[in-house]
Structures are given as structure tokens and as C-alpha cells.
Coordinates of C-alpha atoms in Angstrom, one line a residue:
M3 CA 20.2 142.5 21.9
N4 CA 20.6 139.0 20.6
V5 CA 20.5 136.1 23.0
N6 CA 21.6 132.8 21.6
P7 CA 20.6 130.0 24.1
R8 CA 22.3 127.3 22.0
M9 CA 25.6 129.1 22.3
G10 CA 25.0 130.3 25.8
I11 CA 26.0 133.9 24.9
Y12 CA 24.4 137.3 24.4
K13 CA 25.5 140.2 22.1
C14 CA 24.3 143.8 22.0
F15 CA 25.2 145.1 18.6
A16 CA 24.3 148.7 19.6
C17 CA 26.8 149.1 22.5
G18 CA 29.1 146.1 21.8
A19 CA 28.5 144.3 25.1
G20 CA 28.6 140.6 25.0
G21 CA 29.5 137.3 26.8
D22 CA 28.0 134.4 28.6
A23 CA 25.4 134.1 31.3
I24 CA 27.8 134.9 34.1
K25 CA 29.1 138.0 32.3
F26 CA 25.5 139.1 31.6
V27 CA 24.6 138.9 35.4
Q28 CA 27.9 140.7 36.2
E29 CA 27.0 143.6 34.0
Y30 CA 23.2 143.7 34.7
E31 CA 23.5 143.3 38.5
R32 CA 26.8 145.3 38.8
V33 CA 28.5 142.5 40.7
G34 CA 31.8 140.7 40.5
F35 CA 32.4 137.2 39.0
V36 CA 31.9 135.2 42.2
E37 CA 28.7 137.0 43.2
A38 CA 27.4 136.6 39.7
L39 CA 28.3 132.9 39.8
R40 CA 26.3 132.6 43.1
L41 CA 23.2 134.3 41.6
V42 CA 23.2 132.0 38.5
A43 CA 23.9 128.9 40.7
A44 CA 21.0 129.8 43.1
K45 CA 18.7 130.1 40.0
A46 CA 19.8 126.6 39.0
G47 CA 19.6 125.1 42.4
I48 CA 23.4 124.5 42.6
A49 CA 25.3 125.0 45.9
I50 CA 28.4 127.2 45.8
P51 CA 31.0 127.0 48.6
E52 CA 31.0 130.0 50.8
N53 CA 34.8 130.4 50.6
L54 CA 34.9 130.3 46.8
S55 CA 37.2 133.0 45.3
F56 CA 39.2 133.7 42.2
G57 CA 42.5 135.5 42.3
D58 CA 42.5 139.2 43.0
K59 CA 39.1 140.2 44.4
G60 CA 39.4 144.0 44.1
D61 CA 36.2 145.6 42.9
A62 CA 34.3 142.4 43.1
D63 CA 34.8 142.4 46.8
K64 CA 33.7 146.0 47.1
T65 CA 30.5 145.3 45.3
A66 CA 29.8 142.2 47.4
L67 CA 30.4 144.1 50.7
A68 CA 28.3 147.0 49.5
A69 CA 25.4 144.6 48.8
Q70 CA 25.8 143.1 52.3
A71 CA 25.9 146.6 53.8
N72 CA 22.7 147.5 52.1
Q73 CA 21.0 144.4 53.4
I74 CA 22.1 145.1 56.9
A75 CA 21.0 148.7 56.8
L76 CA 17.6 147.6 55.4
Q77 CA 17.1 145.2 58.2
V78 CA 17.9 147.9 60.8
Y79 CA 15.6 150.5 59.2
V80 CA 12.7 148.1 58.9
E81 CA 13.1 147.0 62.5
T82 CA 13.3 150.6 63.7
L83 CA 10.1 151.8 62.0
P84 CA 7.7 150.4 64.6
K85 CA 9.7 152.1 67.4
S86 CA 9.3 155.6 65.9
Q87 CA 5.9 157.0 66.8
Q88 CA 6.5 160.0 64.6
A89 CA 7.2 157.9 61.6
I90 CA 4.1 155.7 62.2
E91 CA 1.9 158.8 62.6
Y92 CA 3.3 160.3 59.5
L93 CA 2.6 157.2 57.4
K94 CA -1.0 157.2 58.8
S95 CA -1.4 160.8 57.9
R96 CA -0.5 159.9 54.3
G97 CA -3.2 157.1 54.4
L98 CA -0.7 154.3 54.2
T99 CA -1.4 151.0 55.9
G100 CA 0.9 148.6 57.7
E101 CA 0.4 146.1 54.8
T102 CA 1.7 148.7 52.4
A103 CA 4.7 149.5 54.6
K104 CA 5.5 145.8 54.8
Q105 CA 5.1 145.3 51.0
F106 CA 7.7 148.1 50.2
Q107 CA 9.8 147.4 53.3
I108 CA 9.5 151.1 54.3
G109 CA 11.7 151.8 57.3
F110 CA 13.1 154.5 59.5
A111 CA 16.8 155.4 60.0
P112 CA 17.9 156.0 63.7
E113 CA 19.5 159.4 64.4
N114 CA 22.8 157.7 65.2
P115 CA 24.5 154.7 63.4
D116 CA 25.2 152.6 66.5
L117 CA 22.8 149.8 65.6
I118 CA 24.2 149.6 62.1
L119 CA 27.8 149.5 63.4
Q120 CA 26.9 146.8 65.9
R121 CA 25.5 144.6 63.1
A122 CA 28.4 145.3 60.9
Q123 CA 30.9 144.2 63.6
S124 CA 28.9 141.0 64.3
K125 CA 28.9 140.2 60.6
K126 CA 32.5 141.2 60.1
I127 CA 31.6 143.8 57.5
P128 CA 34.0 146.8 57.5
V129 CA 32.6 150.3 58.1
A130 CA 34.2 151.3 54.7
A131 CA 31.7 149.0 53.0
F132 CA 28.8 151.1 54.4
V133 CA 30.6 154.3 53.3
E134 CA 31.2 152.8 49.9
A135 CA 27.4 151.9 49.6
G136 CA 26.5 155.5 50.5
I137 CA 24.8 154.5 53.8
L138 CA 27.3 156.0 56.3
G139 CA 29.4 159.1 56.0
E140 CA 32.5 160.3 57.8
S141 CA 33.3 163.7 59.0
M142 CA 36.2 164.9 61.4
G143 CA 36.6 161.3 62.6
R144 CA 33.0 160.9 63.3
V145 CA 30.7 158.3 61.6
F146 CA 27.1 159.2 60.8
D147 CA 24.1 157.8 59.0
R148 CA 23.4 159.8 55.9
F149 CA 19.7 159.0 56.3
G150 CA 19.5 159.5 60.1
G151 CA 16.0 160.6 61.3
R152 CA 14.4 160.0 57.9
L153 CA 11.7 157.7 56.6
I154 CA 13.3 155.2 54.3
F155 CA 12.2 153.8 51.0
P156 CA 14.5 151.0 49.8
I157 CA 15.3 150.9 46.1
F158 CA 15.3 147.4 44.5
N159 CA 16.5 146.1 41.2
L160 CA 14.6 143.6 39.1
S161 CA 16.0 140.6 40.9
G162 CA 14.9 141.9 44.3
R163 CA 18.3 143.0 45.5
V164 CA 18.3 146.3 47.6
I165 CA 20.7 148.6 45.8
G166 CA 20.0 152.0 47.5
F167 CA 17.7 154.0 49.6
G168 CA 15.6 157.2 49.4
G169 CA 15.2 159.1 52.7
R170 CA 12.3 161.5 53.3
I171 CA 12.7 164.2 55.9
M172 CA 10.1 164.1 58.8
P173 CA 7.7 167.0 59.3
G174 CA 9.2 169.8 61.4
K175 CA 12.8 169.0 60.5
E176 CA 15.1 171.1 58.4
G177 CA 16.9 169.9 55.4
A178 CA 16.4 168.6 51.9
K179 CA 13.0 166.9 51.4
Y180 CA 14.7 163.8 50.0
V181 CA 18.2 162.4 50.3
N182 CA 19.0 159.6 47.9
T183 CA 21.9 157.1 47.8
P184 CA 24.8 158.6 45.8
E185 CA 26.5 156.7 43.0
S186 CA 27.9 153.5 44.3
P187 CA 29.1 150.1 43.2
L188 CA 25.5 149.0 43.1
Y189 CA 23.5 152.1 42.4
Q190 CA 23.4 154.3 39.3
K191 CA 20.6 156.8 39.1
S192 CA 20.1 156.1 35.4
L193 CA 19.5 152.4 35.9
P194 CA 17.0 151.4 38.7
L195 CA 13.3 151.8 38.5
D196 CA 11.8 151.6 42.0
D197 CA 9.9 149.3 42.5
G198 CA 10.7 147.2 39.3
R199 CA 10.7 144.1 41.5
V200 CA 7.1 144.4 42.5
A201 CA 5.9 145.7 39.1
V202 CA 7.4 143.0 37.0
T203 CA 6.2 140.2 39.2
S204 CA 2.7 141.5 39.4
G205 CA 1.9 143.7 36.5
L206 CA 4.4 144.6 33.8
K207 CA 4.1 141.2 32.2
G208 CA 0.6 142.2 31.2
G209 CA 2.1 144.6 28.7
E210 CA 1.3 148.0 30.5
A211 CA 3.3 150.1 32.9
V212 CA 2.7 153.3 34.9
I213 CA 5.6 155.6 35.4
V214 CA 5.6 158.0 38.4
E215 CA 8.3 160.4 39.8
G216 CA 8.2 160.0 43.5
Y217 CA 8.2 157.2 46.1
M218 CA 4.9 158.3 47.7
D219 CA 3.3 158.3 44.2
L220 CA 4.3 154.7 43.7
V221 CA 3.2 153.5 47.2
S222 CA -0.1 155.2 47.0
L223 CA -0.9 153.7 43.6
W224 CA 0.0 150.2 44.8
Q225 CA -2.3 150.6 47.8
A226 CA -5.1 151.8 45.4
G227 CA -4.8 148.5 43.5
I228 CA -2.5 149.7 40.6
H229 CA 0.5 147.3 40.9
N230 CA 2.1 147.9 37.6
A231 CA 3.8 151.2 38.5
V232 CA 7.5 152.1 38.7
A233 CA 9.2 155.2 40.0
V234 CA 12.1 157.0 38.4
C235 CA 13.6 157.7 41.9
G236 CA 13.6 161.5 41.7
T237 CA 15.5 161.6 38.4
A238 CA 14.5 162.1 34.8
L239 CA 13.5 159.1 32.7
T240 CA 16.6 157.8 31.0
K241 CA 17.4 155.8 27.9
E242 CA 18.3 152.9 30.3
H243 CA 15.0 153.2 32.1
A244 CA 13.1 153.1 28.7
Q245 CA 15.1 150.1 27.6
M246 CA 14.2 148.1 30.7
L247 CA 10.6 149.1 30.4
G248 CA 10.5 148.1 26.8
R249 CA 11.4 144.6 27.8
F250 CA 8.1 144.1 29.7
A251 CA 5.6 146.8 28.5
R252 CA 4.3 147.9 25.2
K253 CA 2.1 150.7 26.6
V254 CA 3.3 153.2 29.2
Y255 CA 1.3 155.8 31.1
L256 CA 3.4 158.9 32.1
F257 CA 1.6 159.8 35.4
F258 CA 3.4 162.9 36.5
D259 CA 2.4 166.0 38.4
G260 CA -0.4 168.1 36.8
D261 CA 1.7 171.4 36.8
T262 CA 4.0 172.8 34.2
A263 CA 7.0 170.9 35.7
G264 CA 5.1 167.7 35.3
R265 CA 4.2 168.4 31.7
N266 CA 7.8 169.2 31.0
A267 CA 8.8 165.9 32.5
V268 CA 6.4 164.1 30.1
R269 CA 8.0 165.9 27.2
R270 CA 11.5 164.8 28.3
S271 CA 10.4 161.3 28.7
L272 CA 8.9 160.8 25.2
E273 CA 12.0 160.5 23.1
P274 CA 13.6 157.5 25.1
L275 CA 10.2 155.7 25.3
L276 CA 9.3 156.2 21.6
A277 CA 12.8 154.9 20.6
Q278 CA 11.7 151.6 22.2
G279 CA 8.6 151.4 20.1
V280 CA 6.5 151.8 23.2
E281 CA 3.0 153.5 23.1
A282 CA 2.9 156.4 25.4
R283 CA -0.3 157.7 27.2
V284 CA -0.7 160.7 29.5
P285 CA -3.4 160.6 32.3
V286 CA -4.5 164.2 32.8
L287 CA -4.3 165.5 36.4
P288 CA -5.6 168.9 37.6
E289 CA -3.0 171.6 37.8
S290 CA -2.7 171.4 41.6
E291 CA -2.6 167.7 41.9
D292 CA 0.2 165.0 42.0
P293 CA -0.5 161.3 41.6
D294 CA -0.3 160.7 45.4
S295 CA -2.7 163.5 46.3
F296 CA -5.2 162.5 43.6
V297 CA -5.2 158.9 44.6
R298 CA -5.7 159.7 48.3
R299 CA -8.6 162.1 47.6
N300 CA -10.5 160.0 45.0
S301 CA -12.1 156.5 44.7
A302 CA -10.4 153.6 43.0
G303 CA -13.0 154.0 40.2
A304 CA -12.0 157.6 39.6
V305 CA -8.3 156.7 39.4
Q306 CA -9.0 153.9 36.9
S307 CA -11.1 156.3 34.9
L308 CA -8.2 158.6 34.7
F309 CA -6.1 156.0 32.9
T310 CA -9.0 154.9 30.7
S311 CA -9.4 158.5 29.4
A312 CA -5.6 159.2 29.2
D313 CA -4.4 161.4 26.4
D314 CA -2.7 159.9 23.5
L315 CA 0.3 161.9 22.0
P316 CA -1.7 164.2 19.7
A317 CA -4.1 165.0 22.5
F318 CA -1.3 165.8 24.9
W319 CA 0.5 168.0 22.4
V320 CA -2.7 170.0 21.9
R321 CA -3.6 170.2 25.6
D322 CA 0.1 171.2 26.5
R323 CA -0.3 174.3 24.4
G324 CA -2.8 175.7 26.9
K325 CA -4.9 177.2 24.2
S326 CA -8.0 176.1 22.3
V327 CA -7.4 174.8 18.7
E328 CA -9.6 177.7 17.4
S329 CA -7.2 180.2 18.9
L330 CA -4.1 178.7 17.4
S331 CA -2.6 180.6 14.4
P332 CA -1.6 178.8 11.2
E333 CA 2.1 179.4 12.3
E334 CA 1.5 177.8 15.7
K335 CA -0.2 174.8 14.1
D336 CA 2.7 174.4 11.7
S337 CA 5.2 174.7 14.6
M338 CA 3.3 172.0 16.5
L339 CA 3.4 169.6 13.5
R340 CA 7.1 170.1 13.1
E341 CA 7.9 169.7 16.8
A342 CA 5.8 166.5 16.9
A343 CA 7.6 165.2 13.7
K344 CA 10.9 165.7 15.4
V345 CA 9.8 163.7 18.5
L346 CA 8.0 161.0 16.6
A347 CA 11.2 160.4 14.5
H348 CA 12.5 158.4 17.4
N349 CA 9.8 155.7 16.9
P350 CA 11.2 152.9 14.7
S351 CA 7.8 152.4 12.9
A352 CA 7.1 154.7 9.9
D353 CA 3.4 153.7 10.1
V354 CA 3.1 154.7 13.7
R355 CA 4.9 158.0 13.1
E356 CA 2.6 158.9 10.2
E357 CA -0.6 157.8 12.0
H358 CA 0.2 160.1 15.0
L359 CA 0.9 163.0 12.7
Q360 CA -2.3 162.5 10.7
H361 CA -4.2 162.3 14.0
L362 CA -2.6 165.6 15.1
R363 CA -3.5 167.2 11.8
R364 CA -7.1 166.2 12.3
R365 CA -7.2 167.6 15.8
L366 CA -5.8 170.8 14.5
G367 CA -8.5 171.0 11.8
L368 CA -6.0 170.5 8.9
K369 CA -6.2 168.2 5.9
P370 CA -4.8 164.7 6.5
E371 CA -1.6 164.9 4.4
S372 CA 1.7 166.6 3.8
V373 CA 4.1 166.8 6.8
K374 CA 6.0 163.6 7.1
P375 CA 7.9 162.5 10.2
Q376 CA 11.6 163.2 10.0
P377 CA 13.6 160.2 9.1
R378 CA 15.3 158.5 12.1
S379 CA 18.7 159.6 10.9
F380 CA 17.6 163.2 11.3
V381 CA 17.6 162.7 15.1
S382 CA 21.0 161.0 15.4
G383 CA 22.7 162.9 12.6
Q384 CA 23.8 159.5 11.2
V385 CA 22.7 157.3 8.4
S386 CA 20.4 154.5 9.6
R387 CA 22.4 151.3 10.2
M388 CA 21.6 148.2 8.2
S389 CA 19.4 146.0 10.4
S390 CA 20.0 142.7 8.7
I391 CA 21.5 141.2 5.6
K392 CA 19.4 138.8 3.5
S393 CA 20.9 136.0 1.4
A394 CA 21.5 136.8 -2.2
V395 CA 21.3 133.2 -3.2
P396 CA 18.2 132.6 -5.3
G397 CA 15.5 130.5 -3.6
S398 CA 17.0 130.8 -0.1
G399 CA 14.8 133.4 1.6
L400 CA 16.5 132.8 4.9
G401 CA 17.9 135.8 6.9
L402 CA 21.6 135.6 7.4
F403 CA 22.2 137.9 10.4
V404 CA 20.1 138.9 13.4
S405 CA 18.5 142.3 13.3
G406 CA 20.8 145.2 14.3
S407 CA 24.1 143.2 13.9
N408 CA 25.4 145.5 11.1
I409 CA 27.9 142.8 9.8
S410 CA 29.1 143.9 6.4
V411 CA 29.5 141.2 3.8
A412 CA 30.7 141.4 0.1
P413 CA 28.1 139.9 -2.3
E414 CA 30.5 137.1 -3.4
A415 CA 31.0 136.1 0.3
L416 CA 27.3 135.7 1.1
R417 CA 27.3 132.0 0.1
E418 CA 30.2 131.4 2.4
W419 CA 28.4 132.7 5.4
K420 CA 25.2 130.8 4.3
L421 CA 27.2 127.6 4.2
L422 CA 28.6 128.2 7.6
Q423 CA 25.0 129.0 8.8
M424 CA 23.8 125.6 7.5
L425 CA 26.7 123.8 9.1
L426 CA 26.1 125.3 12.5
A427 CA 22.3 125.1 12.4
Y428 CA 22.1 121.5 11.0
P429 CA 25.4 119.8 11.6
N430 CA 24.1 116.3 11.1
V431 CA 22.6 117.1 7.7
A432 CA 25.1 119.7 6.3
G433 CA 28.2 118.1 7.8
P434 CA 28.6 115.3 5.2
V435 CA 28.1 117.8 2.4
V436 CA 30.9 120.0 3.5
E437 CA 33.6 117.3 4.0
E438 CA 35.3 118.2 0.7
V439 CA 35.2 121.9 1.0
K440 CA 38.7 123.5 0.8
L441 CA 39.6 126.6 2.7
E442 CA 41.0 128.3 -0.4
W443 CA 37.4 128.4 -1.8
F444 CA 36.6 131.1 0.8
S445 CA 37.0 134.7 -0.2
D446 CA 36.2 136.1 3.3
P447 CA 38.7 135.2 6.1
R448 CA 35.9 135.4 8.8
P449 CA 33.6 132.5 7.6
R450 CA 36.8 130.7 6.5
E451 CA 38.3 130.7 10.0
L452 CA 34.9 130.0 11.7
F453 CA 34.3 127.1 9.3
D454 CA 37.8 125.7 9.9
H455 CA 37.2 125.8 13.7
A456 CA 33.8 124.2 13.4
V457 CA 35.1 121.3 11.2
A458 CA 38.0 120.7 13.7
L459 CA 35.6 120.7 16.6
S460 CA 33.4 118.2 14.8
L461 CA 36.3 115.9 14.0
E462 CA 37.4 116.0 17.7
K463 CA 34.0 115.8 19.4
G464 CA 31.8 114.2 16.8
D465 CA 29.5 117.2 17.0
V466 CA 29.6 121.0 16.8
S467 CA 28.8 122.6 20.2
L468 CA 28.2 126.2 19.6
A469 CA 29.2 127.2 23.2
E470 CA 32.4 125.3 22.9
L471 CA 33.1 126.8 19.4
N472 CA 32.6 130.3 20.9
E473 CA 35.2 129.5 23.5
R474 CA 37.8 128.3 21.1
I475 CA 37.6 131.0 18.4
P476 CA 39.6 134.3 18.7
E477 CA 37.8 137.4 20.1
S478 CA 37.8 139.0 16.7
L479 CA 35.4 136.3 15.3
R480 CA 32.9 136.2 18.1
D481 CA 30.8 139.1 16.8
G482 CA 30.3 137.3 13.5
L483 CA 29.4 134.0 15.2
A484 CA 27.0 135.8 17.6
A485 CA 25.3 137.6 14.7
L486 CA 24.4 134.6 12.7
E487 CA 20.7 133.8 12.5
L488 CA 20.4 130.0 13.1
P489 CA 17.2 128.7 11.6
E490 CA 15.3 125.7 12.9
G491 CA 12.9 123.2 11.5
D492 CA 13.9 123.1 7.8
A493 CA 13.4 119.9 5.9
P494 CA 16.6 117.8 5.8
E495 CA 16.5 117.5 2.0
R496 CA 16.2 121.2 1.6
V497 CA 19.1 121.8 3.9
R498 CA 21.3 119.2 2.0
R499 CA 20.3 120.7 -1.4
E500 CA 21.0 124.2 -0.4
S501 CA 24.3 123.3 1.3
L502 CA 25.4 121.6 -1.8
D503 CA 24.4 124.6 -3.9
Y504 CA 26.6 126.8 -1.8
V505 CA 29.5 124.4 -2.0
L506 CA 29.3 124.2 -5.8
A507 CA 29.0 128.0 -6.1
M508 CA 32.0 128.6 -3.9
E509 CA 34.1 126.1 -5.9
K510 CA 33.0 127.5 -9.2
S511 CA 33.8 131.1 -8.1
Y512 CA 37.2 129.9 -7.0
W513 CA 38.0 128.4 -10.3
Q514 CA 36.7 131.4 -12.2
N515 CA 39.0 133.6 -10.2
R516 CA 41.9 131.2 -11.0
K517 CA 41.0 131.4 -14.7
R518 CA 41.2 135.2 -14.7
E519 CA 44.7 134.9 -13.1
A520 CA 45.9 132.1 -15.4
K521 CA 49.0 132.8 -17.5
T522 CA 49.0 130.1 -20.2
V523 CA 46.4 128.6 -22.6
E524 CA 46.9 125.1 -21.2
E525 CA 46.2 126.3 -17.6
I526 CA 43.0 128.1 -18.8
Q527 CA 41.9 124.9 -20.6
E528 CA 42.4 122.8 -17.5
I529 CA 40.5 125.2 -15.4
Q530 CA 37.6 125.3 -17.9
K531 CA 37.3 121.6 -17.6
C532 CA 36.9 121.9 -13.9
I533 CA 34.2 124.5 -14.3
Q534 CA 32.4 122.3 -16.9
A535 CA 32.5 119.4 -14.6
L536 CA 30.9 121.5 -11.8
N537 CA 28.2 122.6 -14.2
L538 CA 27.3 118.9 -14.9
R539 CA 27.1 118.2 -11.1
R540 CA 24.3 120.8 -10.9

């Protein structure tokens, strides 16, 4: 994703999403415009009137009310925990302290929803908001708490907002072991990583993360001093999870159960992680252990040692076969290499893919050569997209578009985009050079229109504000503007010289095209004089 602070916009060329800071918060936090505006304003220390609204509220109101409902429910659950002796005893039996319960805001849901309903009435929040948020349910005219009688683990997003809950059944009760918030205006199972809020503020910025499956795994690790862990909230690791982790961590430990199901979960998690260029490691647990049980039964040193000696991918693949290398047949080794190549194809680095394969070959006792990783297009079934376009103008060496933008440009139009790039990056230097540029010199309508808008804005305001330019141009031009790589720090003389070269090349190309279309000898001769004059200016 490309973020342009100078323009105040973002653009994801993979999915097409884009907009300004408010739009980003709307999409990322899954809130309406007014709520997003409040979040951005709070970051900037700006007060927003409580009664602020814009037109038809609709879904924005639903999301805001669901957020308030979640917060009320969390308060009720946290306040109820100390009153439930059974819940307190259960937490103690799992070795959890009061400090840990406070850190994760663990709570307990009362059997009936009366307290939540009372709080809702006092805050003027409709019952429908709690139903929409997945907290309360309705059946035959009766309202009930979906988590009633359960130990509550709140689920937070990265900004610290509670977006859902996981409820664990108490010992001796019947029912599903865990009940999670259903899909709601705030909660999608593919998006949150509990507890990303804690992990990012305390550990992920160090470049490493630990992924676990369950709430108790996460809490036990935190209590043992491992504060860079996140949980997938009872679902498989998704592409969205991996993308979020890739923003903060370059090495990820897949710390799942030691049984077959845990190893299967590791295999399913590899492709989305490798696609982010993340290094994956697998701590090896005994078959009968899960992260929570291992942490509770072993010292902090033993837990740390588990991560220090974690398997890399080749070691995991060999161990996962459940057989010694000596007992593997040539066909089994060949199958392992091909399966590994298919998984590694998701990693964007050819060097990393090849290194892992050669390491696997050495572990299998094979010569370090031959089987190459499948090209990335093998996985998607598509030809790899062009990541960027470089200028074809001799001596430039500057990138034209940001990586991943996939903007197609004809060779003859490259100089037009480059001139636009110079004007937007260095308006004070390139501006005087482009004053005599005529729009008919452009062969590509996209840079022509952008150039026209930029010059008009400069004449009106005396400067080219990228944010204002983005606002005034048609929607069809915004991808091209967002994709431009805007360099910084070039010497003014170089900028002026290159800008002039682009202008002269565009004018010469224009006259050469006119010459090819000329009908009379006189017209050709006049055009040739113009071209010769341009050559002298060089």
C-alpha cells in the first residue's frame, strides 16, 4: 500500500482501496464517517462537538452504537468477575494472577442480562445495538446474554477498541467450550488478532511475533513474560492476519498445539505469512502439550529455550513427516521438495526461496542443486504484475511509479509522466521551465489532464498543493496521481536541466508526428525548421 503524506492520501494497488486519512480510519476501524472523524481528531488533540452529524446516519449509527454496546458490556463483565467465586477459583486453577486478569480485562458474564439492560437504558443505547453487536440475543420475546455464565475474554483491535468477546464455559456446565462474537458491524473473524493492542505496544515493534490459537495460550504467555504474542481467536490464520503482522514483524513463531491438528494449523498458516516476506519459525512442543499447558508446567527459561531452538521451515517439514531421513525413500524426498517449492513460491524473494530449498536438500542428504522454487505466478495462475516502471529517459535513473502500482505507460509517454513528476515534486524549480508547455504536446491524456490541473492550481494559489490537486481532479485520474513516486532532495540544477530535457523531447516528438502527417512540401519544410531550432536549443 502506498501512503503519500504530502497528498494526505493512501492507495492500495492490490485491492483498489484508497482515500484520505478519514477514509482510511473508516475502513480500518470499520466505523462511520463521524466516528472516524472523532478518532482522527482525538489523535490530533482537536475537540469535536458531541452532536456532530452528517445527513443520513444509517450504517454509521449502527457501528457507533455497536461500539458503545461493546464498551458497556465490557464494563459489566469486568465488574462482575470479582463477584463470581467460581470464576476466580477457575482462574487461580489455571495459574493466572489478578494482574494478568486486569491486563487483559478478563470478565465474567452474569447469567441474566439485567445489569447490561439497566446500563443501556441509562446511556440511552437501544437493546437492538447489543443484538447487532452479538452480545444479546432474542428468543420468543425474551432477551438473553449470549455469553451468560461464561468467563469473558475481550477482543481488541490495534487501536484498543473492544470489538468482540470470547466466552469460555465454566467447569461442570454443558455447552460449547467457547462462544465467540458472531460477525457484526465491528467484528470480522478474518481481521482481529487478539491481543494486537498489547502486542504492538509492547513487543511487535521489536520485529518478532508469536502466534497462538487460543485465549488461554495468549494469556499464559504474557504472564510468563512473552509480551509479543497474538491469538487468532479460534480461527485459521488468514491473509488479513498475515498482512497486519507483516506491518510490525519480520519473524513470526507459529506456536500451536504439539499434536497433528497443531501441525496442520502450521502448514495452513505458512502460505499467507510467506506472501508477506515474513520469516516463519516453529517451536516444537511435545505431542500432548499445548502452549498454555507447557508454559504452566515449565520455567521461563525452558519456554525461552523453546523459541531459541525453534525449527526453521526445512527442519519443520522433515519433522512433520514423522520419519527419520534415513527411512525416507527417494520418491518421498522428491515429493517433499516439490511440496516445499509450491509453498515457498508464495515468498516474494527468489533468494530466500532458493536458500530454503537448498537447506532442505542438505537435510535430506541430497546434492545442493536442481529443484527450483515454482515461480510466483504458478501459485496464482496469473502472470506476475509489473511492480514499477523505470524512466526510459537516458541519465534519469529515477523510479516513476511506486512499487505495485501497475500503471501502464507507452514508451513515448514516459517523458510526459516524468515532466509531471518533476513539476509536482519540485514546483518551485520545475514550474518556470514548464510555463511554455502546450497541452497538444502530450500523447497520453492522463498526464495531460493532471498537468493542466496542476498548472491551473499553481496560477490560482501560487503553489501546487498535492492534497488540493487530488480533491479537484476526476476520480479516473486519482490512481495515476497516487502512483507517482515523488523524489526528494535532488539538486535544483539537475531538476531544471531534466525538466527542460523532457519539455524539448515532448515538443520535438510533437513536431515529428506533425511532419509525418504533413500534406505539402512547404508544410514539411516549416516543421523541419522548428525541429532544427529545437536541436540547437539542446
